Structures are given as structure tokens and as C-alpha cells.
PDB file of C-alpha atoms in Angstrom:
ATOM      1  CA  ALA A   1     113.137   1.776 107.786  1.00  0.00           C
ATOM      2  CA  GLN A   2     109.957   2.954 107.302  1.00  0.00           C
ATOM      3  CA  SER A   3     107.859   1.552 104.173  1.00  0.00           C
ATOM      4  CA  VAL A   4     104.880   1.367 103.227  1.00  0.00           C
ATOM      5  CA  ALA A   5     103.638  -1.130 100.499  1.00  0.00           C
ATOM      6  CA  GLN A   6     100.501  -1.018  97.754  1.00  0.00           C
ATOM      7  CA  PRO A   7     100.541  -4.736  96.222  1.00  0.00           C
ATOM      8  CA  GLU A   8      97.735  -3.299  93.097  1.00  0.00           C
ATOM      9  CA  ASP A   9      98.532  -1.600  90.666  1.00  0.00           C
ATOM     10  CA  GLN A  10      94.836  -0.658  89.597  1.00  0.00           C
ATOM     11  CA  VAL A  11      91.560  -1.108  90.884  1.00  0.00           C
ATOM     12  CA  ASN A  12      88.654  -1.414  89.141  1.00  0.00           C
ATOM     13  CA  VAL A  13      85.348  -0.787  90.695  1.00  0.00           C
ATOM     14  CA  ALA A  14      81.753   0.030  89.134  1.00  0.00           C
ATOM     15  CA  GLU A  15      79.917   3.134  90.142  1.00  0.00           C
ATOM     16  CA  GLY A  16      78.301   3.407  93.322  1.00  0.00           C
ATOM     17  CA  ASN A  17      80.373  -0.258  94.813  1.00  0.00           C
ATOM     18  CA  PRO A  18      82.377  -0.182  97.587  1.00  0.00           C
ATOM     19  CA  LEU A  19      86.041   0.270  96.975  1.00  0.00           C
ATOM     20  CA  THR A  20      89.157  -0.271  98.774  1.00  0.00           C
ATOM     21  CA  VAL A  21      92.053   0.211  98.073  1.00  0.00           C
ATOM     22  CA  LYS A  22      95.064  -1.682  99.899  1.00  0.00           C
ATOM     23  CA  CYS A  23      98.190  -0.515 101.735  1.00  0.00           C
ATOM     24  CA  THR A  24     100.782  -2.249 104.282  1.00  0.00           C
ATOM     25  CA  TYR A  25     103.331  -0.658 106.186  1.00  0.00           C
ATOM     26  CA  SER A  26     107.249  -2.165 108.061  1.00  0.00           C
ATOM     27  CA  VAL A  27     107.799   0.690 110.729  1.00  0.00           C
ATOM     28  CA  SER A  28     110.033   0.833 113.342  1.00  0.00           C
ATOM     29  CA  GLY A  29     108.410   2.409 116.453  1.00  0.00           C
ATOM     30  CA  ASN A  30     104.614   4.478 116.200  1.00  0.00           C
ATOM     31  CA  PRO A  31     103.254   4.264 112.313  1.00  0.00           C
ATOM     32  CA  TYR A  32     102.035   7.261 111.175  1.00  0.00           C
ATOM     33  CA  LEU A  33     100.133   6.868 107.423  1.00  0.00           C
ATOM     34  CA  PHE A  34      98.708   9.178 105.210  1.00  0.00           C
ATOM     35  CA  TRP A  35      96.417   8.736 101.872  1.00  0.00           C
ATOM     36  CA  TYR A  36      96.908  11.275  99.072  1.00  0.00           C
ATOM     37  CA  VAL A  37      95.340  11.329  96.236  1.00  0.00           C
ATOM     38  CA  GLN A  38      96.516  12.540  92.402  1.00  0.00           C
ATOM     39  CA  TYR A  39      94.241  13.757  89.700  1.00  0.00           C
ATOM     40  CA  PRO A  40      95.933  13.821  86.158  1.00  0.00           C
ATOM     41  CA  ASN A  41      98.587  16.482  86.137  1.00  0.00           C
ATOM     42  CA  ARG A  42      98.130  17.465  89.457  1.00  0.00           C
ATOM     43  CA  GLY A  43      99.394  18.137  92.672  1.00  0.00           C
ATOM     44  CA  LEU A  44      98.844  15.388  95.568  1.00  0.00           C
ATOM     45  CA  GLN A  45      95.983  16.584  98.068  1.00  0.00           C
ATOM     46  CA  PHE A  46      95.686  14.695 101.208  1.00  0.00           C
ATOM     47  CA  LEU A  47      93.051  12.828 102.107  1.00  0.00           C
ATOM     48  CA  LEU A  48      93.668  11.369 105.439  1.00  0.00           C
ATOM     49  CA  LYS A  49      95.992  10.197 108.265  1.00  0.00           C
ATOM     50  CA  TYR A  50      96.430   8.166 111.239  1.00  0.00           C
ATOM     51  CA  ILE A  51      98.548   8.795 114.347  1.00  0.00           C
ATOM     52  CA  THR A  52      97.027   7.174 117.146  1.00  0.00           C
ATOM     53  CA  GLY A  53      93.813   6.185 118.521  1.00  0.00           C
ATOM     54  CA  ASP A  54      90.581   4.974 116.336  1.00  0.00           C
ATOM     55  CA  ASN A  55      91.183   2.521 114.212  1.00  0.00           C
ATOM     56  CA  LEU A  56      88.752   3.901 111.794  1.00  0.00           C
ATOM     57  CA  VAL A  57      89.779   7.153 110.362  1.00  0.00           C
ATOM     58  CA  LYS A  58      87.203   9.581 108.004  1.00  0.00           C
ATOM     59  CA  GLY A  59      89.038  11.699 105.609  1.00  0.00           C
ATOM     60  CA  SER A  60      88.192  13.958 102.941  1.00  0.00           C
ATOM     61  CA  TYR A  61      85.568  12.947 100.340  1.00  0.00           C
ATOM     62  CA  GLY A  62      83.869  10.340 102.148  1.00  0.00           C
ATOM     63  CA  PHE A  63      86.719   8.566 102.599  1.00  0.00           C
ATOM     64  CA  GLU A  64      87.884   6.415 104.955  1.00  0.00           C
ATOM     65  CA  ALA A  65      90.437   4.267 106.466  1.00  0.00           C
ATOM     66  CA  GLU A  66      90.943   0.919 108.750  1.00  0.00           C
ATOM     67  CA  PHE A  67      94.372   1.200 110.725  1.00  0.00           C
ATOM     68  CA  ASN A  68      95.312  -2.604 112.165  1.00  0.00           C
ATOM     69  CA  LYS A  69      98.106  -3.092 113.552  1.00  0.00           C
ATOM     70  CA  SER A  70      98.115  -6.841 113.795  1.00  0.00           C
ATOM     71  CA  GLN A  71      98.157  -6.954 110.109  1.00  0.00           C
ATOM     72  CA  THR A  72     100.489  -4.162 109.404  1.00  0.00           C
ATOM     73  CA  SER A  73      97.469  -2.633 107.186  1.00  0.00           C
ATOM     74  CA  PHE A  74      95.829   0.790 106.138  1.00  0.00           C
ATOM     75  CA  HIS A  75      93.621   0.155 103.473  1.00  0.00           C
ATOM     76  CA  LEU A  76      91.661   3.288 102.214  1.00  0.00           C
ATOM     77  CA  LYS A  77      87.914   2.624 102.149  1.00  0.00           C
ATOM     78  CA  LYS A  78      84.550   3.585 100.514  1.00  0.00           C
ATOM     79  CA  PRO A  79      81.280   2.695 100.434  1.00  0.00           C
ATOM     80  CA  SER A  80      79.803   4.024  97.255  1.00  0.00           C
ATOM     81  CA  ALA A  81      82.383   5.015  94.526  1.00  0.00           C
ATOM     82  CA  LEU A  82      82.168   7.610  92.132  1.00  0.00           C
ATOM     83  CA  VAL A  83      83.405   8.047  88.677  1.00  0.00           C
ATOM     84  CA  SER A  84      85.169  11.235  90.017  1.00  0.00           C
ATOM     85  CA  ASP A  85      86.747   9.562  92.431  1.00  0.00           C
ATOM     86  CA  SER A  86      89.090   7.681  89.641  1.00  0.00           C
ATOM     87  CA  ALA A  87      92.487   8.803  89.789  1.00  0.00           C
ATOM     88  CA  LEU A  88      96.394   7.478  91.539  1.00  0.00           C
ATOM     89  CA  TYR A  89      96.306   6.731  95.327  1.00  0.00           C
ATOM     90  CA  PHE A  90      99.339   6.901  97.113  1.00  0.00           C
ATOM     91  CA  CYS A  91      99.762   5.516 100.718  1.00  0.00           C
ATOM     92  CA  ALA A  92     102.258   7.100 102.719  1.00  0.00           C
ATOM     93  CA  VAL A  93     104.301   7.023 105.934  1.00  0.00           C
ATOM     94  CA  ARG A  94     106.349   9.226 107.970  1.00  0.00           C
ATOM     95  CA  TYR A  95     109.888   8.755 107.973  1.00  0.00           C
ATOM     96  CA  ASN A  96     110.982   7.853 112.043  1.00  0.00           C
ATOM     97  CA  ASN A  97     111.990  10.744 114.154  1.00  0.00           C
ATOM     98  CA  ALA A  98     112.912  13.016 110.849  1.00  0.00           C
ATOM     99  CA  GLY A  99     109.799  15.500 110.863  1.00  0.00           C
ATOM    100  CA  ASN A 100     106.790  15.384 108.267  1.00  0.00           C
ATOM    101  CA  MET A 101     109.113  13.678 105.413  1.00  0.00           C
ATOM    102  CA  LEU A 102     107.187  10.829 103.569  1.00  0.00           C
ATOM    103  CA  THR A 103     107.533   7.501 102.059  1.00  0.00           C
ATOM    104  CA  PHE A 104     105.034   6.734  99.093  1.00  0.00           C
ATOM    105  CA  GLY A 105     104.309   3.550  98.176  1.00  0.00           C
ATOM    106  CA  GLY A 106     104.379   2.667  94.600  1.00  0.00           C
ATOM    107  CA  GLY A 107     100.650   4.170  94.015  1.00  0.00           C
ATOM    108  CA  THR A 108      97.580   2.523  93.055  1.00  0.00           C
ATOM    109  CA  ARG A 109      95.337   3.470  90.106  1.00  0.00           C
ATOM    110  CA  LEU A 110      91.466   3.250  90.934  1.00  0.00           C
ATOM    111  CA  MET A 111      89.018   2.848  87.993  1.00  0.00           C
ATOM    112  CA  VAL A 112      85.571   4.021  88.536  1.00  0.00           C
ATOM    113  CA  LYS A 113      83.082   2.736  85.339  1.00  0.00           C
ATOM    114  CA  PRO A 114      79.729   3.758  85.852  1.00  0.00           C
TER     115      PRO A 114
ATOM    116  CA  ASP B   1      95.005  30.831 102.488  1.00  0.00           C
ATOM    117  CA  THR B   2      95.839  27.300 102.640  1.00  0.00           C
ATOM    118  CA  GLU B   3      97.244  27.028  99.064  1.00  0.00           C
ATOM    119  CA  VAL B   4     100.875  26.333  97.703  1.00  0.00           C
ATOM    120  CA  THR B   5     101.291  27.783  93.983  1.00  0.00           C
ATOM    121  CA  GLN B   6     104.120  26.819  91.928  1.00  0.00           C
ATOM    122  CA  THR B   7     105.425  28.474  88.506  1.00  0.00           C
ATOM    123  CA  PRO B   8     105.286  27.805  85.542  1.00  0.00           C
ATOM    124  CA  LYS B   9     102.788  25.059  85.313  1.00  0.00           C
ATOM    125  CA  HIS B  10     105.032  24.060  82.210  1.00  0.00           C
ATOM    126  CA  LEU B  11     108.344  24.455  81.069  1.00  0.00           C
ATOM    127  CA  VAL B  12     110.579  23.378  78.262  1.00  0.00           C
ATOM    128  CA  MET B  13     114.149  23.788  78.072  1.00  0.00           C
ATOM    129  CA  GLY B  14     117.244  22.878  76.360  1.00  0.00           C
ATOM    130  CA  MET B  15     120.127  20.858  77.853  1.00  0.00           C
ATOM    131  CA  THR B  16     122.314  24.103  77.811  1.00  0.00           C
ATOM    132  CA  ASN B  17     119.127  26.289  79.210  1.00  0.00           C
ATOM    133  CA  LYS B  18     118.904  27.980  82.343  1.00  0.00           C
ATOM    134  CA  LYS B  19     115.752  28.375  83.852  1.00  0.00           C
ATOM    135  CA  SER B  20     113.946  28.155  87.466  1.00  0.00           C
ATOM    136  CA  LEU B  21     111.096  26.810  89.389  1.00  0.00           C
ATOM    137  CA  LYS B  22     108.950  28.423  91.651  1.00  0.00           C
ATOM    138  CA  CYS B  23     106.836  27.728  94.753  1.00  0.00           C
ATOM    139  CA  GLU B  24     105.240  29.573  97.068  1.00  0.00           C
ATOM    140  CA  GLN B  25     102.743  29.466 100.261  1.00  0.00           C
ATOM    141  CA  HIS B  26     101.383  31.756 102.801  1.00  0.00           C
ATOM    142  CA  MET B  27     100.777  29.028 105.631  1.00  0.00           C
ATOM    143  CA  GLY B  28     103.623  30.133 107.880  1.00  0.00           C
ATOM    144  CA  HIS B  29     104.833  26.480 107.167  1.00  0.00           C
ATOM    145  CA  ARG B  30     108.312  26.532 108.235  1.00  0.00           C
ATOM    146  CA  ALA B  31     109.373  23.245 106.206  1.00  0.00           C
ATOM    147  CA  MET B  32     109.318  22.915 102.395  1.00  0.00           C
ATOM    148  CA  TYR B  33     109.786  20.208 100.111  1.00  0.00           C
ATOM    149  CA  TRP B  34     111.152  19.315  96.504  1.00  0.00           C
ATOM    150  CA  TYR B  35     109.481  16.487  95.088  1.00  0.00           C
ATOM    151  CA  LYS B  36     110.669  14.589  91.292  1.00  0.00           C
ATOM    152  CA  GLN B  37     107.421  12.646  89.659  1.00  0.00           C
ATOM    153  CA  LYS B  38     107.736  10.286  87.202  1.00  0.00           C
ATOM    154  CA  ALA B  39     104.462   9.196  85.156  1.00  0.00           C
ATOM    155  CA  LYS B  40     102.658   6.851  87.188  1.00  0.00           C
ATOM    156  CA  LYS B  41     105.321   6.795  89.600  1.00  0.00           C
ATOM    157  CA  PRO B  42     105.034   7.886  93.394  1.00  0.00           C
ATOM    158  CA  PRO B  43     106.986  11.401  94.257  1.00  0.00           C
ATOM    159  CA  GLU B  44     110.721  11.191  94.895  1.00  0.00           C
ATOM    160  CA  LEU B  45     112.139  13.491  97.780  1.00  0.00           C
ATOM    161  CA  MET B  46     114.692  15.541  96.337  1.00  0.00           C
ATOM    162  CA  PHE B  47     115.332  17.894  98.848  1.00  0.00           C
ATOM    163  CA  VAL B  48     114.207  19.319 102.101  1.00  0.00           C
ATOM    164  CA  TYR B  49     114.136  23.075 103.766  1.00  0.00           C
ATOM    165  CA  SER B  50     113.617  23.539 107.229  1.00  0.00           C
ATOM    166  CA  TYR B  51     113.358  27.719 108.431  1.00  0.00           C
ATOM    167  CA  GLU B  52     115.260  28.300 105.149  1.00  0.00           C
ATOM    168  CA  LYS B  53     118.207  26.126 105.695  1.00  0.00           C
ATOM    169  CA  LEU B  54     119.086  23.345 103.156  1.00  0.00           C
ATOM    170  CA  SER B  55     117.930  19.886 105.907  1.00  0.00           C
ATOM    171  CA  ILE B  56     118.425  17.482 103.367  1.00  0.00           C
ATOM    172  CA  ASN B  57     119.695  16.439 100.044  1.00  0.00           C
ATOM    173  CA  GLU B  58     119.134  13.209  98.818  1.00  0.00           C
ATOM    174  CA  SER B  59     121.807  13.044  96.583  1.00  0.00           C
ATOM    175  CA  VAL B  60     120.601  15.375  93.589  1.00  0.00           C
ATOM    176  CA  PRO B  61     122.548  15.748  90.759  1.00  0.00           C
ATOM    177  CA  SER B  62     124.492  19.284  91.016  1.00  0.00           C
ATOM    178  CA  ARG B  63     122.879  20.377  88.046  1.00  0.00           C
ATOM    179  CA  PHE B  64     119.428  21.147  90.192  1.00  0.00           C
ATOM    180  CA  SER B  65     120.510  23.588  92.894  1.00  0.00           C
ATOM    181  CA  PRO B  66     117.453  24.718  95.286  1.00  0.00           C
ATOM    182  CA  GLU B  67     117.191  27.982  97.225  1.00  0.00           C
ATOM    183  CA  CYS B  68     114.958  29.304 100.018  1.00  0.00           C
ATOM    184  CA  PRO B  69     115.313  33.087 100.063  1.00  0.00           C
ATOM    185  CA  ASN B  70     112.384  33.876 102.485  1.00  0.00           C
ATOM    186  CA  SER B  71     109.955  31.669 104.750  1.00  0.00           C
ATOM    187  CA  SER B  72     107.304  31.469 101.860  1.00  0.00           C
ATOM    188  CA  LEU B  73     109.382  30.890  98.696  1.00  0.00           C
ATOM    189  CA  LEU B  74     111.549  28.125  97.434  1.00  0.00           C
ATOM    190  CA  ASN B  75     113.152  27.898  93.985  1.00  0.00           C
ATOM    191  CA  LEU B  76     115.049  25.542  92.273  1.00  0.00           C
ATOM    192  CA  HIS B  77     117.578  26.405  89.642  1.00  0.00           C
ATOM    193  CA  LEU B  78     117.868  24.381  86.683  1.00  0.00           C
ATOM    194  CA  HIS B  79     121.108  23.845  84.600  1.00  0.00           C
ATOM    195  CA  ALA B  80     122.365  21.637  82.101  1.00  0.00           C
ATOM    196  CA  LEU B  81     119.509  19.450  82.450  1.00  0.00           C
ATOM    197  CA  GLN B  82     119.489  15.800  80.665  1.00  0.00           C
ATOM    198  CA  PRO B  83     115.864  14.591  78.454  1.00  0.00           C
ATOM    199  CA  GLU B  84     115.944  11.991  81.797  1.00  0.00           C
ATOM    200  CA  ASP B  85     115.102  15.101  83.798  1.00  0.00           C
ATOM    201  CA  SER B  86     111.890  15.564  82.566  1.00  0.00           C
ATOM    202  CA  ALA B  87     109.144  15.018  84.997  1.00  0.00           C
ATOM    203  CA  LEU B  88     106.794  16.824  87.010  1.00  0.00           C
ATOM    204  CA  TYR B  89     108.348  18.497  89.897  1.00  0.00           C
ATOM    205  CA  LEU B  90     106.083  19.086  92.811  1.00  0.00           C
ATOM    206  CA  CYS B  91     106.542  21.782  95.674  1.00  0.00           C
ATOM    207  CA  ALA B  92     105.519  20.511  99.141  1.00  0.00           C
ATOM    208  CA  SER B  93     104.827  22.513 102.690  1.00  0.00           C
ATOM    209  CA  SER B  94     104.689  21.688 106.274  1.00  0.00           C
ATOM    210  CA  PRO B  95     104.840  22.761 109.690  1.00  0.00           C
ATOM    211  CA  PRO B  96     108.469  21.658 111.195  1.00  0.00           C
ATOM    212  CA  THR B  97     106.960  20.564 114.324  1.00  0.00           C
ATOM    213  CA  SER B  98     107.089  17.723 116.466  1.00  0.00           C
ATOM    214  CA  ARG B  99     103.452  17.427 115.807  1.00  0.00           C
ATOM    215  CA  VAL B 100     102.482  14.465 112.698  1.00  0.00           C
ATOM    216  CA  ASN B 101     101.307  16.883 109.891  1.00  0.00           C
ATOM    217  CA  GLU B 102     100.378  16.271 106.508  1.00  0.00           C
ATOM    218  CA  GLN B 103     102.543  17.632 103.565  1.00  0.00           C
ATOM    219  CA  PHE B 104     100.390  20.691 101.537  1.00  0.00           C
ATOM    220  CA  PHE B 105     101.857  20.150  97.945  1.00  0.00           C
ATOM    221  CA  GLY B 106     101.258  22.038  94.859  1.00  0.00           C
ATOM    222  CA  PRO B 107     100.020  21.970  91.347  1.00  0.00           C
ATOM    223  CA  GLY B 108     103.611  21.102  90.243  1.00  0.00           C
ATOM    224  CA  THR B 109     105.588  21.844  87.317  1.00  0.00           C
ATOM    225  CA  ARG B 110     106.079  19.807  83.884  1.00  0.00           C
ATOM    226  CA  LEU B 111     109.225  19.962  83.025  1.00  0.00           C
ATOM    227  CA  THR B 112     110.021  18.772  79.363  1.00  0.00           C
ATOM    228  CA  VAL B 113     114.569  18.466  78.212  1.00  0.00           C
ATOM    229  CA  LEU B 114     114.679  18.489  74.810  1.00  0.00           C
TER     230      LEU B 114
END
């Protein structure tokens, strides 16, 4: 079965510093991985996805993610955090051979302090 | 139009009430999803419709009844709910092709069952 894990419930970072939100995956077959962000009382917004090709994926709002096959990881990164980046972040993996259905990680709350 | 809309934004209902949640998209997506999300938790998949037909029901209680009247609309009919059903209900859509595509989420309906 496909699954993703987000080992940190919360990540704290100072504004202007680089941020990393971690995600590891367990899949059979090719991994199709996604990052979403959720602001309070809102739906999920798509940030980026990895399908194949370049291991560094660039997404919305200056975020990027690095796919690492040997470490089965897909960490979300941003060079310089903004206070407005404070939100709940979800890593997700597509169900195997099941359209575009997703399994989500438990979520990581990112707190960026001024 | 790259938006998924959901109405109402908030709903308070008693355990004997009957109500409906509505979701709409005009992106030509032929897969639509209902999720339930508890506070600070990842979304849990409830139902998947593909080409207006129910393709996935994740063992959801019968007090939740989905309906897909056409390719743009998705409803969730609610009857005899329990207080533990209080949650954010999210709708999403995606192209149901063999290509890997992200899901587009609506803002959600915040449901409170008294």
C-alpha cells in the first residue's frame, strides 16, 4: 500500500531563514508525490508534484521539493521563510493505479516567527 | 475558471435534520471527491465519482449520501448525523486521465452537528 509519513508535527523557523518540511514515502512502483498547503479554515492548495525527471521540483510561492529515491524522501524547502508561510502542510502520494486518488501524511504545522 | 466552489461555508444542524452540501466546478474535470477533515488532521477520503458514477465509497455510514447530478456538480446529502460528524467537509476535482494530475480543492463547508 502507498503511504507517506511526516515525522514532525510542527516546525518552527525564523523569518528569512531557510525552511524544510520533511516527508518520507513508501510505495510499490513509481512514486507520484505531492505537497499541499492549508491555511486556517480553508481548503488545500496545491504547491507542487513529482512525477518523473529532475529530482528538484519547483512549485508555487517559492517552494521547492527534493525527491531522493535512495532515502525515499520528498522534503519541502524554501530558501527564505515568510511569516505568511505559516500554515499546515500535507505531503501526499497517489494511490497506485487508481486515477488521481491521494493518501495524505499526517500534516506538519509550520510556524514562521518574525 | 480554475475554482472549486462549495456551499454553504458553514452549517449547523441538529441530529434529526436533513441538509445538503453542494460542490461545483467548471474545469471540465470528470473525477470529483468528498473528504472529511477533523481539526489538525489530514483529509479522509469519503467518496469518489468518476464520470458521474460512484467509483469509491470508503465505508462511509449511510447517513451520508452522495449524488452527482451532472459533470459539474457534486452533492452530499446529510441525514440523522451524530455530533462526531462535525468536521470540515472538502470537495475536490481532478481530470480522471492516466496522466498524474493534482486535485483541486474547494474551501470546504464547516459542519457542526448539535
